[in-house]
Amino acid sequence: MIEHKSMEIHGERLAYYDEGRGEAILLVHGMAGSSQTWREILPRLAKNYRVIAPDLLGHGQSAKPRTDYSLGAFAVGLRDLLDELGVDSATVVGHSLGGGIAMQFLYQHPDYCRRLILISSGGLGQDVGWILRLLSAPGAELVMPLIAPKLVLRAGDSVKSWLSSMGLRSPRGAEIWSSYSSFSDAATRESFLRTLRSVVDYRGQSVSALNRLQLKADLPTLAIWGEDDTIIPVDHAYAAMEARPDCRVEVLPGVGHFAHVEAPTQVVDLIDDFITTTSARVSTHGG
């Protein structure tokens, strides 16, 4: 049984998973998500690695304070978590917003990063789904309480349970529903909007991390993308390859924005193959 743990960092509760033994892998989830997004791949990776998967501040079971939700603040939080757990360095895996955080983490704390794996990552181009652009606009905080009322969520959960009992399951749909459902909580909505507006405006993604990739040319880097991603298009994977010609790119046909949920076996195999076939940059800090 995988156990959800928590600790206090700078007075705020941070929830996380820490499973397995061996070389460390740090899994960083996306916006309006949580460590639960890794449920399909975490136990499989933990057979061969030590896998650490936090709920970012403002997400999941972690605290949701009125604070800084920038990429830089998230990166510092990840460094502090690794320090508390006694982990010198890790292969960092980031999905969506988590990819942008992973690249910022590499930029700010390069000695902690052994390899970089980006899954449908933010920060590699301006394009992003129109819903996120709309929610970044002023006044969204007035509309969001109406988006996910309890009555609608209860009805949706009933329909979801009925479909599951009929054997009709959509991993992609379940992940989107989970994010949508989280908006029924006021503190989660506020944290989400602070996070969103730090990286997205009405024109799309407002933060580019392409220069971060070019700065660390010696770091083994893998990009995994779903060919049918409608939230962050697969073109961004090729943008990463242009910035870093040695970046390995794997595009999965028939897969959308949540490759680790939609095609977990393929993603686990890709991560494992990437780690075993690349030489990690060795940490120069710590013991």
mmCIF file of C-alpha atoms in Angstrom:
data_model
loop_
_atom_site.group_PDB
_atom_site.id
_atom_site.type_symbol
_atom_site.label_atom_id
_atom_site.label_comp_id
_atom_site.label_asym_id
_atom_site.label_seq_id
_atom_site.Cartn_x
_atom_site.Cartn_y
_atom_site.Cartn_z
ATOM 1 C CA MET A 1 0.000 0.000 0.000
ATOM 2 C CA ILE A 2 1.466 3.337 -1.038
ATOM 3 C CA GLU A 3 1.321 5.790 1.843
ATOM 4 C CA HIS A 4 0.618 9.520 1.504
ATOM 5 C CA LYS A 5 2.998 11.390 3.801
ATOM 6 C CA SER A 6 3.313 15.027 4.816
ATOM 7 C CA MET A 7 5.794 17.416 6.400
ATOM 8 C CA GLU A 8 5.933 21.086 7.282
ATOM 9 C CA ILE A 9 8.233 23.266 5.181
ATOM 10 C CA HIS A 10 8.477 26.919 6.242
ATOM 11 C CA GLY A 11 5.318 26.477 8.294
ATOM 12 C CA GLU A 12 3.179 25.066 5.461
ATOM 13 C CA ARG A 13 2.012 21.469 5.080
ATOM 14 C CA LEU A 14 3.382 19.643 2.047
ATOM 15 C CA ALA A 15 1.873 16.259 1.138
ATOM 16 C CA TYR A 16 3.924 13.789 -0.889
ATOM 17 C CA TYR A 17 4.628 10.180 -1.801
ATOM 18 C CA ASP A 18 8.070 8.676 -1.225
ATOM 19 C CA GLU A 19 8.267 5.074 -2.381
ATOM 20 C CA GLY A 20 10.934 2.574 -3.413
ATOM 21 C CA ARG A 21 14.710 2.534 -3.184
ATOM 22 C CA GLY A 22 17.567 3.367 -5.516
ATOM 23 C CA GLU A 23 18.241 6.336 -7.753
ATOM 24 C CA ALA A 24 15.717 9.114 -7.103
ATOM 25 C CA ILE A 25 12.974 10.238 -9.501
ATOM 26 C CA LEU A 26 11.050 13.436 -8.700
ATOM 27 C CA LEU A 27 7.565 13.594 -10.287
ATOM 28 C CA VAL A 28 6.076 17.099 -10.675
ATOM 29 C CA HIS A 29 2.359 17.262 -11.556
ATOM 30 C CA GLY A 30 0.518 19.894 -13.579
ATOM 31 C CA MET A 31 -1.909 22.723 -12.822
ATOM 32 C CA ALA A 32 -5.145 21.809 -11.003
ATOM 33 C CA GLY A 33 -3.606 18.362 -10.500
ATOM 34 C CA SER A 34 -1.964 16.488 -7.652
ATOM 35 C CA SER A 35 0.370 13.569 -7.000
ATOM 36 C CA GLN A 36 -2.630 11.306 -7.743
ATOM 37 C CA THR A 37 -1.980 11.913 -11.447
ATOM 38 C CA TRP A 38 1.013 9.537 -11.140
ATOM 39 C CA ARG A 39 -1.044 6.657 -9.678
ATOM 40 C CA GLU A 40 -0.524 4.405 -12.708
ATOM 41 C CA ILE A 41 3.236 4.824 -13.035
ATOM 42 C CA LEU A 42 4.439 5.517 -9.472
ATOM 43 C CA PRO A 43 4.177 1.932 -8.136
ATOM 44 C CA ARG A 44 5.794 0.541 -11.284
ATOM 45 C CA LEU A 45 8.743 2.945 -11.131
ATOM 46 C CA ALA A 46 9.109 2.322 -7.384
ATOM 47 C CA LYS A 47 10.130 -1.279 -8.121
ATOM 48 C CA ASN A 48 13.511 -0.005 -9.347
ATOM 49 C CA TYR A 49 13.815 3.597 -8.121
ATOM 50 C CA ARG A 50 13.067 5.855 -5.180
ATOM 51 C CA VAL A 51 10.077 7.853 -6.433
ATOM 52 C CA ILE A 52 9.112 11.174 -4.803
ATOM 53 C CA ALA A 53 5.827 12.780 -5.883
ATOM 54 C CA PRO A 54 4.669 15.900 -3.994
ATOM 55 C CA ASP A 55 1.372 17.733 -4.079
ATOM 56 C CA LEU A 56 2.636 21.176 -5.036
ATOM 57 C CA LEU A 57 1.692 23.977 -2.660
ATOM 58 C CA GLY A 58 -1.888 25.042 -3.430
ATOM 59 C CA HIS A 59 -2.732 21.613 -4.863
ATOM 60 C CA GLY A 60 -4.024 18.271 -3.626
ATOM 61 C CA GLN A 61 -3.596 17.709 0.109
ATOM 62 C CA SER A 62 -0.877 20.342 0.551
ATOM 63 C CA ALA A 63 -1.571 23.723 2.173
ATOM 64 C CA LYS A 64 -3.201 26.423 0.041
ATOM 65 C CA PRO A 65 -1.865 29.695 1.469
ATOM 66 C CA ARG A 66 -2.169 33.148 -0.071
ATOM 67 C CA THR A 67 1.404 33.208 -1.356
ATOM 68 C CA ASP A 68 3.730 33.215 -4.363
ATOM 69 C CA TYR A 69 2.778 30.604 -6.967
ATOM 70 C CA SER A 70 5.437 31.442 -9.547
ATOM 71 C CA LEU A 71 7.644 28.847 -11.237
ATOM 72 C CA GLY A 72 10.575 30.073 -9.147
ATOM 73 C CA ALA A 73 8.691 29.626 -5.869
ATOM 74 C CA PHE A 74 7.649 26.092 -6.826
ATOM 75 C CA ALA A 75 11.266 25.280 -7.755
ATOM 76 C CA VAL A 76 12.492 26.434 -4.335
ATOM 77 C CA GLY A 77 9.816 24.286 -2.683
ATOM 78 C CA LEU A 78 11.027 21.205 -4.573
ATOM 79 C CA ARG A 79 14.625 21.885 -3.538
ATOM 80 C CA ASP A 80 13.558 22.231 0.098
ATOM 81 C CA LEU A 81 11.619 18.954 -0.099
ATOM 82 C CA LEU A 82 14.628 17.077 -1.485
ATOM 83 C CA ASP A 83 16.819 18.597 1.240
ATOM 84 C CA GLU A 84 14.373 17.481 3.953
ATOM 85 C CA LEU A 85 14.338 13.960 2.502
ATOM 86 C CA GLY A 86 18.136 13.835 2.262
ATOM 87 C CA VAL A 87 18.133 13.485 -1.528
ATOM 88 C CA ASP A 88 21.143 15.071 -3.252
ATOM 89 C CA SER A 89 19.793 14.880 -6.802
ATOM 90 C CA ALA A 90 17.089 13.280 -8.911
ATOM 91 C CA THR A 91 15.864 12.654 -12.421
ATOM 92 C CA VAL A 92 13.125 15.295 -12.647
ATOM 93 C CA VAL A 93 9.907 14.421 -14.504
ATOM 94 C CA GLY A 94 7.429 17.254 -15.115
ATOM 95 C CA HIS A 95 3.975 17.136 -16.693
ATOM 96 C CA SER A 96 2.349 20.260 -18.193
ATOM 97 C CA LEU A 97 2.928 23.108 -15.691
ATOM 98 C CA GLY A 98 5.203 20.645 -13.891
ATOM 99 C CA GLY A 99 7.445 20.611 -16.965
ATOM 100 C CA GLY A 100 7.846 24.387 -16.743
ATOM 101 C CA ILE A 101 8.606 24.032 -13.033
ATOM 102 C CA ALA A 102 11.118 21.268 -13.799
ATOM 103 C CA MET A 103 12.978 23.513 -16.252
ATOM 104 C CA GLN A 104 12.955 26.375 -13.746
ATOM 105 C CA PHE A 105 14.224 23.936 -11.095
ATOM 106 C CA LEU A 106 17.082 22.973 -13.418
ATOM 107 C CA TYR A 107 17.914 26.646 -13.979
ATOM 108 C CA GLN A 108 17.876 27.606 -10.287
ATOM 109 C CA HIS A 109 19.244 24.407 -8.765
ATOM 110 C CA PRO A 110 21.226 22.621 -11.489
ATOM 111 C CA ASP A 111 23.200 20.417 -9.093
ATOM 112 C CA TYR A 112 19.989 18.738 -7.957
ATOM 113 C CA CYS A 113 19.011 17.654 -11.470
ATOM 114 C CA ARG A 114 20.444 14.418 -12.923
ATOM 115 C CA ARG A 115 18.204 14.209 -15.980
ATOM 116 C CA LEU A 116 15.144 16.058 -17.293
ATOM 117 C CA ILE A 117 11.980 14.375 -18.601
ATOM 118 C CA LEU A 118 9.172 16.573 -19.938
ATOM 119 C CA ILE A 119 5.654 15.173 -20.506
ATOM 120 C CA SER A 120 3.424 17.530 -22.542
ATOM 121 C CA SER A 121 5.348 20.342 -20.916
ATOM 122 C CA GLY A 122 4.457 23.978 -20.547
ATOM 123 C CA GLY A 123 7.032 26.666 -21.231
ATOM 124 C CA LEU A 124 8.037 25.585 -24.742
ATOM 125 C CA GLY A 125 5.752 27.813 -26.814
ATOM 126 C CA GLN A 126 2.867 30.269 -26.627
ATOM 127 C CA ASP A 127 0.007 27.959 -27.643
ATOM 128 C CA VAL A 128 -2.270 26.659 -24.888
ATOM 129 C CA GLY A 129 -5.908 25.544 -24.713
ATOM 130 C CA TRP A 130 -8.494 28.354 -24.940
ATOM 131 C CA ILE A 131 -10.125 27.425 -21.602
ATOM 132 C CA LEU A 132 -6.929 28.292 -19.722
ATOM 133 C CA ARG A 133 -6.697 31.605 -21.600
ATOM 134 C CA LEU A 134 -10.263 32.469 -20.582
ATOM 135 C CA LEU A 135 -9.715 31.516 -16.946
ATOM 136 C CA SER A 136 -6.600 33.721 -16.775
ATOM 137 C CA ALA A 137 -8.724 36.801 -17.555
ATOM 138 C CA PRO A 138 -9.811 39.318 -14.897
ATOM 139 C CA GLY A 139 -13.112 38.360 -13.300
ATOM 140 C CA ALA A 140 -12.607 34.601 -13.599
ATOM 141 C CA GLU A 141 -12.740 34.376 -9.799
ATOM 142 C CA LEU A 142 -16.380 35.514 -9.998
ATOM 143 C CA VAL A 143 -17.302 32.894 -12.579
ATOM 144 C CA MET A 144 -15.392 29.898 -11.215
ATOM 145 C CA PRO A 145 -17.690 29.215 -8.228
ATOM 146 C CA LEU A 146 -20.484 28.773 -10.783
ATOM 147 C CA ILE A 147 -18.432 26.379 -12.930
ATOM 148 C CA ALA A 148 -18.312 23.474 -10.479
ATOM 149 C CA PRO A 149 -21.322 23.613 -8.129
ATOM 150 C CA LYS A 150 -21.766 20.646 -5.768
ATOM 151 C CA LEU A 151 -24.989 19.537 -7.491
ATOM 152 C CA VAL A 152 -23.272 19.223 -10.876
ATOM 153 C CA LEU A 153 -20.310 17.397 -9.320
ATOM 154 C CA ARG A 154 -22.584 14.878 -7.565
ATOM 155 C CA ALA A 155 -24.434 14.222 -10.826
ATOM 156 C CA GLY A 156 -21.163 13.886 -12.711
ATOM 157 C CA ASP A 157 -19.755 11.463 -10.149
ATOM 158 C CA SER A 158 -22.885 9.323 -10.476
ATOM 159 C CA VAL A 159 -22.580 9.233 -14.269
ATOM 160 C CA LYS A 160 -18.870 8.427 -13.995
ATOM 161 C CA SER A 161 -19.587 5.529 -11.590
ATOM 162 C CA TRP A 162 -22.294 4.182 -13.881
ATOM 163 C CA LEU A 163 -20.024 4.319 -16.932
ATOM 164 C CA SER A 164 -17.242 2.580 -14.988
ATOM 165 C CA SER A 165 -19.646 -0.173 -13.914
ATOM 166 C CA MET A 166 -20.477 -0.673 -17.603
ATOM 167 C CA GLY A 167 -16.780 -1.046 -18.359
ATOM 168 C CA LEU A 168 -16.569 2.326 -20.102
ATOM 169 C CA ARG A 169 -13.505 4.114 -18.752
ATOM 170 C CA SER A 170 -11.616 7.084 -20.174
ATOM 171 C CA PRO A 171 -8.319 7.772 -18.377
ATOM 172 C CA ARG A 172 -8.092 11.146 -20.120
ATOM 173 C CA GLY A 173 -11.660 12.049 -19.178
ATOM 174 C CA ALA A 174 -11.144 10.943 -15.568
ATOM 175 C CA GLU A 175 -8.102 13.170 -15.229
ATOM 176 C CA ILE A 176 -9.944 16.206 -16.630
ATOM 177 C CA TRP A 177 -12.933 15.501 -14.347
ATOM 178 C CA SER A 178 -10.630 15.313 -11.319
ATOM 179 C CA SER A 179 -9.171 18.744 -12.129
ATOM 180 C CA TYR A 180 -12.638 20.201 -12.745
ATOM 181 C CA SER A 181 -13.976 18.759 -9.480
ATOM 182 C CA SER A 182 -11.218 20.419 -7.458
ATOM 183 C CA PHE A 183 -12.674 23.844 -8.352
ATOM 184 C CA SER A 184 -15.554 23.290 -5.916
ATOM 185 C CA ASP A 185 -13.113 24.228 -3.114
ATOM 186 C CA ALA A 186 -12.582 27.987 -2.660
ATOM 187 C CA ALA A 187 -8.949 27.756 -1.481
ATOM 188 C CA THR A 188 -8.087 25.488 -4.412
ATOM 189 C CA ARG A 189 -9.726 27.926 -6.870
ATOM 190 C CA GLU A 190 -7.720 30.837 -5.497
ATOM 191 C CA SER A 191 -4.436 28.890 -5.637
ATOM 192 C CA PHE A 192 -5.236 27.711 -9.169
ATOM 193 C CA LEU A 193 -5.851 31.254 -10.424
ATOM 194 C CA ARG A 194 -2.649 32.555 -8.821
ATOM 195 C CA THR A 195 -0.708 29.698 -10.439
ATOM 196 C CA LEU A 196 -2.394 30.098 -13.839
ATOM 197 C CA ARG A 197 -1.871 33.861 -14.025
ATOM 198 C CA SER A 198 1.828 33.454 -13.272
ATOM 199 C CA VAL A 199 2.294 31.586 -16.592
ATOM 200 C CA VAL A 200 -0.733 32.264 -18.865
ATOM 201 C CA ASP A 201 -2.618 35.319 -20.127
ATOM 202 C CA TYR A 202 -5.248 35.834 -22.870
ATOM 203 C CA ARG A 203 -2.587 35.430 -25.579
ATOM 204 C CA GLY A 204 -1.414 32.067 -24.264
ATOM 205 C CA GLN A 205 1.643 30.988 -22.315
ATOM 206 C CA SER A 206 3.493 34.063 -21.095
ATOM 207 C CA VAL A 207 6.630 32.312 -19.836
ATOM 208 C CA SER A 208 9.177 30.611 -22.094
ATOM 209 C CA ALA A 209 11.723 28.154 -20.757
ATOM 210 C CA LEU A 210 13.416 27.389 -24.078
ATOM 211 C CA ASN A 211 16.467 29.389 -22.991
ATOM 212 C CA ARG A 212 16.654 27.212 -19.854
ATOM 213 C CA LEU A 213 17.103 24.156 -22.046
ATOM 214 C CA GLN A 214 19.868 25.781 -24.085
ATOM 215 C CA LEU A 215 21.811 26.790 -20.976
ATOM 216 C CA LYS A 216 22.247 23.210 -19.742
ATOM 217 C CA ALA A 217 23.386 21.456 -22.884
ATOM 218 C CA ASP A 218 25.102 18.611 -21.019
ATOM 219 C CA LEU A 219 21.928 17.395 -19.273
ATOM 220 C CA PRO A 220 20.225 14.272 -20.719
ATOM 221 C CA THR A 221 16.725 15.406 -21.770
ATOM 222 C CA LEU A 222 13.661 13.459 -22.934
ATOM 223 C CA ALA A 223 10.326 14.875 -24.142
ATOM 224 C CA ILE A 224 7.248 12.598 -24.178
ATOM 225 C CA TRP A 225 4.135 13.910 -25.938
ATOM 226 C CA GLY A 226 0.714 12.660 -26.923
ATOM 227 C CA GLU A 227 0.100 13.195 -30.623
ATOM 228 C CA ASP A 228 -3.519 14.168 -29.887
ATOM 229 C CA ASP A 229 -2.738 16.714 -27.134
ATOM 230 C CA THR A 230 -5.276 19.543 -27.472
ATOM 231 C CA ILE A 231 -4.049 21.466 -24.407
ATOM 232 C CA ILE A 232 -0.366 21.882 -25.326
ATOM 233 C CA PRO A 233 0.217 20.837 -28.957
ATOM 234 C CA VAL A 234 2.871 18.335 -29.983
ATOM 235 C CA ASP A 235 4.658 21.083 -31.967
ATOM 236 C CA HIS A 236 6.154 22.152 -28.640
ATOM 237 C CA ALA A 237 8.053 18.863 -28.441
ATOM 238 C CA TYR A 238 9.762 19.743 -31.700
ATOM 239 C CA ALA A 239 10.503 23.234 -30.360
ATOM 240 C CA ALA A 240 12.385 21.549 -27.521
ATOM 241 C CA MET A 241 14.350 19.528 -30.069
ATOM 242 C CA GLU A 242 15.255 22.711 -31.962
ATOM 243 C CA ALA A 243 16.515 24.307 -28.749
ATOM 244 C CA ARG A 244 18.375 21.134 -27.832
ATOM 245 C CA PRO A 245 19.124 18.968 -30.894
ATOM 246 C CA ASP A 246 20.295 16.152 -28.618
ATOM 247 C CA CYS A 247 16.915 16.085 -26.814
ATOM 248 C CA ARG A 248 15.196 12.728 -27.285
ATOM 249 C CA VAL A 249 11.561 13.155 -28.389
ATOM 250 C CA GLU A 250 8.948 10.393 -28.158
ATOM 251 C CA VAL A 251 5.500 11.086 -29.646
ATOM 252 C CA LEU A 252 2.747 8.617 -28.693
ATOM 253 C CA PRO A 253 -0.033 8.145 -31.299
ATOM 254 C CA GLY A 254 -3.628 8.162 -30.063
ATOM 255 C CA VAL A 255 -2.597 9.757 -26.762
ATOM 256 C CA GLY A 256 -3.682 13.163 -25.439
ATOM 257 C CA HIS A 257 -2.370 15.493 -22.729
ATOM 258 C CA PHE A 258 -2.036 12.852 -19.986
ATOM 259 C CA ALA A 259 0.377 10.298 -21.466
ATOM 260 C CA HIS A 260 1.316 8.924 -18.026
ATOM 261 C CA VAL A 261 -2.367 8.084 -17.385
ATOM 262 C CA GLU A 262 -3.421 7.161 -20.922
ATOM 263 C CA ALA A 263 -0.364 5.051 -21.823
ATOM 264 C CA PRO A 264 1.329 4.248 -18.477
ATOM 265 C CA THR A 265 3.201 1.144 -19.637
ATOM 266 C CA GLN A 266 4.784 2.999 -22.548
ATOM 267 C CA VAL A 267 5.730 5.944 -20.323
ATOM 268 C CA VAL A 268 7.276 3.723 -17.632
ATOM 269 C CA ASP A 269 9.268 1.840 -20.293
ATOM 270 C CA LEU A 270 10.476 5.126 -21.827
ATOM 271 C CA ILE A 271 11.547 6.551 -18.450
ATOM 272 C CA ASP A 272 13.301 3.345 -17.455
ATOM 273 C CA ASP A 273 15.076 3.044 -20.819
ATOM 274 C CA PHE A 274 16.131 6.705 -20.703
ATOM 275 C CA ILE A 275 17.604 6.390 -17.197
ATOM 276 C CA THR A 276 19.437 3.145 -17.941
ATOM 277 C CA THR A 277 20.891 4.357 -21.263
ATOM 278 C CA THR A 278 22.080 7.828 -20.230
ATOM 279 C CA SER A 279 24.849 8.974 -17.939
ATOM 280 C CA ALA A 280 23.429 11.234 -15.268
ATOM 281 C CA ARG A 281 25.109 14.485 -14.434
ATOM 282 C CA VAL A 282 26.485 13.885 -10.956
ATOM 283 C CA SER A 283 25.544 16.201 -8.109
ATOM 284 C CA THR A 284 28.312 18.500 -6.885
ATOM 285 C CA HIS A 285 26.543 19.595 -3.711
ATOM 286 C CA GLY A 286 25.637 17.817 -0.492
ATOM 287 C CA GLY A 287 27.390 14.809 0.946
#
